[in-house]
Coordinates of C-alpha atoms in Angstrom, one line a residue:
M1187 CA 97.8 135.7 101.1
R1188 CA 100.9 133.8 102.5
V1189 CA 100.7 130.2 103.4
Y1190 CA 103.3 129.2 106.0
T1191 CA 104.8 125.8 105.9
E1192 CA 107.3 123.7 107.8
D1193 CA 110.1 125.8 106.4
D1194 CA 108.8 128.8 108.3
A1195 CA 108.7 127.1 111.7
D1196 CA 111.4 126.4 114.3
P1197 CA 109.9 123.7 116.6
K1198 CA 112.7 124.1 119.1
I1199 CA 111.2 127.4 120.4
V1200 CA 108.4 125.3 121.9
K1201 CA 110.1 121.9 122.3
D1202 CA 112.7 123.2 124.7
D1203 CA 110.2 123.8 127.5
V1204 CA 107.1 122.1 129.0
V1205 CA 103.9 122.4 127.1
A1206 CA 100.7 122.2 129.2
V1207 CA 97.5 121.1 127.4
I1208 CA 94.5 122.0 129.4
G1209 CA 91.6 119.7 128.7
Y1210 CA 91.6 116.3 127.1
G1211 CA 88.5 116.3 124.8
S1212 CA 88.6 116.0 121.1
Q1213 CA 91.1 118.8 120.3
G1214 CA 93.0 118.4 123.6
R1215 CA 93.7 114.8 123.1
A1216 CA 94.8 115.3 119.5
H1217 CA 97.1 118.2 120.3
A1218 CA 98.6 116.5 123.3
L1219 CA 99.4 113.3 121.5
N1220 CA 100.8 115.0 118.4
L1221 CA 103.0 117.3 120.6
H1222 CA 104.2 114.3 122.5
D1223 CA 105.0 112.3 119.4
S1224 CA 106.8 115.4 118.0
G1225 CA 109.2 115.3 121.0
C1226 CA 107.6 117.8 123.3
K1227 CA 107.5 117.6 127.1
V1228 CA 103.7 117.5 127.5
L1229 CA 101.8 117.8 130.7
V1230 CA 98.0 117.4 130.5
G1231 CA 96.1 119.6 132.9
V1232 CA 92.8 118.0 133.9
R1233 CA 90.7 117.2 137.0
P1234 CA 92.5 114.3 138.8
D1235 CA 89.4 112.2 139.1
G1236 CA 87.9 113.0 135.7
P1237 CA 87.6 110.9 132.6
G1238 CA 90.2 113.0 130.8
A1239 CA 92.9 112.1 133.4
K1240 CA 92.1 108.4 133.0
R1241 CA 92.3 108.5 129.2
A1242 CA 95.4 110.6 129.1
T1243 CA 97.1 108.3 131.5
E1244 CA 96.1 105.3 129.4
D1245 CA 97.5 107.1 126.4
G1246 CA 100.9 107.3 128.2
L1247 CA 100.8 111.0 128.9
E1248 CA 101.7 112.7 132.2
V1249 CA 98.8 114.4 133.9
A1250 CA 98.5 117.0 136.6
T1251 CA 96.0 119.5 138.0
V1252 CA 95.4 122.5 135.8
A1253 CA 97.2 124.7 138.3
E1254 CA 100.2 122.5 138.4
A1255 CA 100.4 122.1 134.7
A1256 CA 100.2 125.9 134.3
R1257 CA 102.9 126.4 136.9
Q1258 CA 105.4 124.0 135.2
A1259 CA 104.8 125.0 131.6
K1260 CA 106.1 127.9 129.4
L1261 CA 103.3 127.4 126.9
I1262 CA 99.8 126.7 128.1
A1263 CA 97.2 125.5 125.5
V1264 CA 93.7 126.1 126.7
L1265 CA 91.6 123.5 124.9
T1266 CA 88.5 123.1 127.1
P1267 CA 85.0 124.4 126.0
D1268 CA 84.7 128.2 125.6
M1269 CA 82.4 128.7 128.5
T1270 CA 84.8 127.1 131.0
H1271 CA 87.7 129.3 130.1
E1272 CA 86.9 132.2 132.4
Q1273 CA 86.7 130.2 135.6
I1274 CA 89.7 128.0 134.8
F1275 CA 91.8 131.0 133.9
K1276 CA 90.9 132.9 137.0
D1277 CA 91.3 130.0 139.4
D1278 CA 94.1 127.9 138.0
I1279 CA 96.0 129.5 135.2
E1280 CA 96.4 133.3 135.9
P1281 CA 97.9 132.8 139.4
N1282 CA 100.6 130.5 137.9
L1283 CA 101.6 132.6 134.9
K1284 CA 105.2 133.8 134.7
D1285 CA 106.9 136.5 132.6
G1286 CA 107.3 135.3 129.0
D1287 CA 104.8 132.4 129.2
A1288 CA 102.6 131.9 126.2
L1289 CA 98.9 131.4 126.4
L1290 CA 97.4 129.6 123.4
F1291 CA 93.8 129.1 122.3
A1292 CA 92.3 127.1 119.5
H1293 CA 89.4 129.6 119.1
G1294 CA 89.3 133.4 119.8
F1295 CA 85.9 133.6 121.5
T1296 CA 86.9 134.2 125.1
V1297 CA 89.7 136.6 124.4
L1298 CA 87.8 138.6 121.8
Y1299 CA 84.8 139.0 124.1
G1300 CA 86.8 139.8 127.2
R1301 CA 85.9 136.7 129.2
V1302 CA 89.7 136.2 129.7
T1303 CA 92.0 139.1 130.0
P1304 CA 95.6 137.9 130.1
P1305 CA 98.3 140.0 131.9
E1306 CA 100.6 142.1 129.7
N1307 CA 103.7 140.0 130.5
V1308 CA 102.6 136.9 128.5
D1309 CA 102.2 136.1 124.8
V1310 CA 98.7 135.4 123.7
I1311 CA 98.4 133.3 120.5
M1312 CA 96.0 131.1 118.7
V1313 CA 96.4 128.0 116.6
A1314 CA 93.1 126.7 115.1
P1315 CA 93.1 123.5 113.0
K1316 CA 90.4 123.5 110.4
G1317 CA 89.1 120.1 111.3
P1318 CA 87.9 118.0 114.3
G1319 CA 90.4 116.5 116.8
G1320 CA 90.0 113.0 115.4
L1321 CA 91.1 114.2 112.0
V1322 CA 94.0 116.3 113.5
R1323 CA 95.3 113.1 115.1
S1324 CA 94.7 110.6 112.3
E1325 CA 96.3 112.9 109.6
Y1326 CA 99.3 113.4 111.9
E1327 CA 99.6 109.6 112.3
R1328 CA 99.7 109.3 108.5
G1329 CA 102.5 111.8 108.3
R1330 CA 100.3 114.6 107.1
G1331 CA 98.3 117.4 108.7
V1332 CA 95.2 119.5 108.8
P1333 CA 95.3 123.1 107.5
S1334 CA 95.4 125.6 110.4
L1335 CA 95.0 129.2 111.2
F1336 CA 97.2 131.2 113.6
A1337 CA 97.0 134.6 115.2
V1338 CA 98.9 136.8 117.7
H1339 CA 96.8 138.8 120.1
Q1340 CA 99.6 139.9 122.3
D1341 CA 103.4 139.7 121.8
A1342 CA 105.1 140.2 125.1
T1343 CA 108.3 138.5 124.2
G1344 CA 108.8 139.5 120.6
K1345 CA 108.5 135.8 119.7
A1346 CA 104.8 135.1 119.8
K1347 CA 104.5 134.5 116.1
E1348 CA 107.4 132.1 116.1
K1349 CA 105.8 130.2 119.0
A1350 CA 102.5 129.9 117.1
L1351 CA 104.1 128.6 114.0
A1352 CA 106.2 126.2 116.0
Y1353 CA 103.1 124.9 117.8
A1354 CA 101.3 124.6 114.5
S1355 CA 104.2 122.6 113.0
L1356 CA 104.4 120.3 116.1
I1357 CA 100.7 119.3 115.8
G1358 CA 101.1 118.7 112.0
G1359 CA 99.3 121.8 110.7
A1360 CA 102.3 123.4 109.0
S1361 CA 102.7 120.3 106.7
A1362 CA 99.2 121.2 105.3
G1363 CA 99.7 125.0 105.4
V1364 CA 99.1 127.7 108.0
I1365 CA 97.4 131.0 107.3
E1366 CA 97.7 134.1 109.5
T1367 CA 94.5 135.7 110.8
T1368 CA 93.4 137.7 113.8
F1369 CA 91.4 136.6 116.9
R1370 CA 88.5 138.8 115.6
E1371 CA 88.5 137.4 112.1
E1372 CA 88.8 133.8 113.2
T1373 CA 86.0 134.1 115.8
E1374 CA 83.5 136.0 113.7
T1375 CA 83.9 133.9 110.6
D1376 CA 83.8 130.7 112.6
L1377 CA 80.6 131.7 114.4
F1378 CA 79.0 132.9 111.2
G1379 CA 79.9 129.7 109.3
E1380 CA 78.4 127.6 112.1
Q1381 CA 75.2 129.6 112.4
A1382 CA 74.4 130.5 108.8
V1383 CA 75.7 127.6 106.8
L1384 CA 77.3 124.6 108.5
C1385 CA 75.0 123.9 111.5
G1386 CA 72.1 126.3 111.7
G1387 CA 71.6 126.9 107.9
A1388 CA 72.1 123.2 106.9
S1389 CA 69.9 121.7 109.6
E1390 CA 67.1 124.2 109.0
L1391 CA 67.3 123.6 105.3
V1392 CA 67.1 119.8 105.7
I1393 CA 64.2 120.1 108.2
A1394 CA 62.3 122.5 106.0
G1395 CA 62.7 120.2 103.0
F1396 CA 61.6 117.2 105.0
E1397 CA 58.5 118.9 106.3
T1398 CA 57.6 120.3 102.9
L1399 CA 57.5 116.8 101.3
V1400 CA 55.8 115.1 104.3
E1401 CA 53.1 117.9 104.5
A1402 CA 52.5 117.3 100.7
G1403 CA 51.7 113.7 101.4
Y1404 CA 55.0 111.9 100.6
Q1405 CA 56.3 109.2 102.8
P1406 CA 58.7 110.4 105.6
E1407 CA 61.2 107.7 104.7
I1408 CA 61.4 109.0 101.1
A1409 CA 61.7 112.6 102.3
Y1410 CA 64.5 111.5 104.7
Y1411 CA 66.5 109.9 101.9
E1412 CA 66.1 112.9 99.6
C1413 CA 66.6 115.8 102.1
L1414 CA 69.1 114.3 104.6
H1415 CA 70.6 111.0 103.5
E1416 CA 71.8 112.1 100.1
L1417 CA 73.2 115.4 101.4
K1418 CA 76.4 113.6 102.3
L1419 CA 77.0 112.7 98.7
I1420 CA 76.9 116.3 97.6
V1421 CA 78.9 117.6 100.6
D1422 CA 81.6 115.1 99.9
L1423 CA 81.8 116.4 96.3
F1424 CA 82.0 120.0 97.6
Y1425 CA 84.8 118.9 100.0
E1426 CA 86.8 117.1 97.4
G1427 CA 86.7 119.7 94.6
G1428 CA 84.2 122.5 95.2
I1429 CA 81.1 123.3 93.2
S1430 CA 82.7 122.4 89.9
R1431 CA 83.2 118.8 91.2
M1432 CA 79.6 118.6 92.1
H1433 CA 78.7 119.6 88.6
D1434 CA 80.9 116.9 87.2
F1435 CA 79.1 114.2 89.0
I1436 CA 75.4 115.1 89.0
S1437 CA 73.0 114.7 86.1
E1438 CA 72.1 117.5 83.7
T1439 CA 68.6 117.4 85.2
A1440 CA 70.0 118.0 88.6
K1441 CA 72.2 120.8 87.3
Y1442 CA 69.3 122.6 85.6
G1443 CA 67.2 122.3 88.8
D1444 CA 70.2 123.7 90.7
F1445 CA 70.3 126.7 88.4
V1446 CA 66.6 127.6 88.3
S1447 CA 65.4 126.6 91.8
G1448 CA 68.4 127.1 94.1
P1449 CA 68.1 130.9 93.9
R1450 CA 64.4 130.6 94.6
V1451 CA 65.2 129.0 98.0
I1452 CA 68.4 130.8 98.9
N1453 CA 67.8 134.3 97.6
A1454 CA 68.4 138.0 98.4
E1455 CA 66.1 137.7 101.5
T1456 CA 68.2 134.8 102.8
K1457 CA 71.4 136.7 102.3
Q1458 CA 69.9 139.7 104.1
R1459 CA 69.1 137.3 107.1
M1460 CA 72.7 136.1 106.9
K1461 CA 73.9 139.7 107.1
E1462 CA 71.8 140.2 110.2
V1463 CA 73.4 137.1 111.8
L1464 CA 76.8 138.4 111.0
K1465 CA 75.9 141.8 112.5
D1466 CA 74.9 140.2 115.7
I1467 CA 78.2 138.4 115.8
Q1468 CA 80.2 141.5 115.0
N1469 CA 78.5 143.7 117.6
G1470 CA 78.8 141.1 120.3
S1471 CA 75.0 140.5 120.7
F1472 CA 75.4 136.7 120.0
A1473 CA 78.3 136.4 122.5
H1474 CA 76.4 138.3 125.1
D1475 CA 73.3 136.2 124.7
W1476 CA 75.2 132.9 124.8
I1477 CA 77.1 133.9 127.9
V1478 CA 73.9 135.0 129.7
E1479 CA 72.2 131.8 128.6
N1480 CA 75.0 129.8 130.2
Q1481 CA 74.8 131.8 133.4
A1482 CA 71.1 131.2 133.6
G1483 CA 71.5 127.4 133.4
K1484 CA 70.9 127.0 129.6
V1485 CA 67.1 126.5 130.1
R1486 CA 66.2 128.0 126.6
Y1487 CA 69.2 126.2 125.0
N1488 CA 68.0 122.8 126.4
Q1489 CA 64.4 123.5 125.2
M1490 CA 65.7 124.1 121.7
L1491 CA 67.9 121.1 121.8
R1492 CA 65.1 118.9 122.9
A1493 CA 62.9 120.2 120.0
D1494 CA 65.6 119.3 117.5
L1495 CA 66.1 115.8 119.0
E1496 CA 62.3 115.1 119.1
H1497 CA 61.6 116.2 115.5
P1498 CA 60.0 113.4 113.3
I1499 CA 63.1 113.4 111.0
E1500 CA 65.1 112.0 113.9
K1501 CA 62.7 109.1 114.5
T1502 CA 62.6 108.3 110.8
G1503 CA 66.3 108.6 110.4
K1504 CA 67.1 106.4 113.3
E1505 CA 64.9 103.6 111.9
L1506 CA 66.4 103.8 108.4
R1507 CA 70.0 104.1 109.6
A1508 CA 69.6 100.9 111.6
R1509 CA 69.4 99.1 108.3
M1510 CA 72.5 100.7 106.9
S1511 CA 75.2 98.1 107.7
W1512 CA 78.1 100.4 106.7
L1513 CA 77.2 102.8 109.6
K1514 CA 77.6 100.1 112.3
P1515 CA 80.7 100.3 114.5
G1516 CA 83.6 98.5 112.8
A1517 CA 81.9 98.1 109.5
N1518 CA 84.6 100.0 107.6
T1519 CA 87.6 98.4 109.2
K1520 CA 90.0 96.3 107.1
E1521 CA 88.9 93.1 108.9
N1522 CA 85.5 93.6 107.4

């Protein structure tokens, strides 16, 4: 595996032309501000009357309609939610693409699953920071960066890879290291991680643990502390130094319980279910279902979301967190 750094990037290949950032949400804002502070000519493409336009203007950036931003730019970074890409591309971006332009995404979903099919005369690349927009911005402001992935889906100019590395450098990613991947690998591993471990797996594990204790007669507040609240402590240790760091900081009793009981909960059957999740991602079933769900108005999605938000663990957690002073806005600022 090769890790690309600042030494492998030539920012001028991107800085010499206008860069359009389409969307001004978490990633869009971070990318636009980092690009601007790196000396790029940035044009933010947003709805003129939307909150993104207002915030970008307040941040000192130039704004335009999506169509105008695409028309002026040589590199167009599409950073709106996945399900908006198809319509935005069809209505505003595709009619304004020119020979040799570069179309950049932060996630490969819409290209991999054919929701967007760029013309053959443009580069199609991806730069995907491995962190939320807020972290991408704050690390850049500290003179550092967030590790990133990059990929080339289509190289019309012979310089697509150079453009991706330049962009990664300009948003700070190259200072932390950039790894080459493909649109397929990034998309499938990202979806699997979200579904099986980070979001779906973690939340279901927490809820199942909470329910098991409450159904056995234990107080919901105690169950909340043990199954959700303290999870952050363990995840922080994982994040800082992997499983070995967790073992360095937990008791021997906790370690023994880990060894003998962890495999009873997460076992061969669990792994088989994970393989089924991965198969649905790889064969396109998940993408198809999610696209159809959006087209149908997200009725089932909203029902499942409501069930999560109305679960007893949410009521218990809200009451307990209200007493945690360190979670209140501004509690961790220097003034406090």
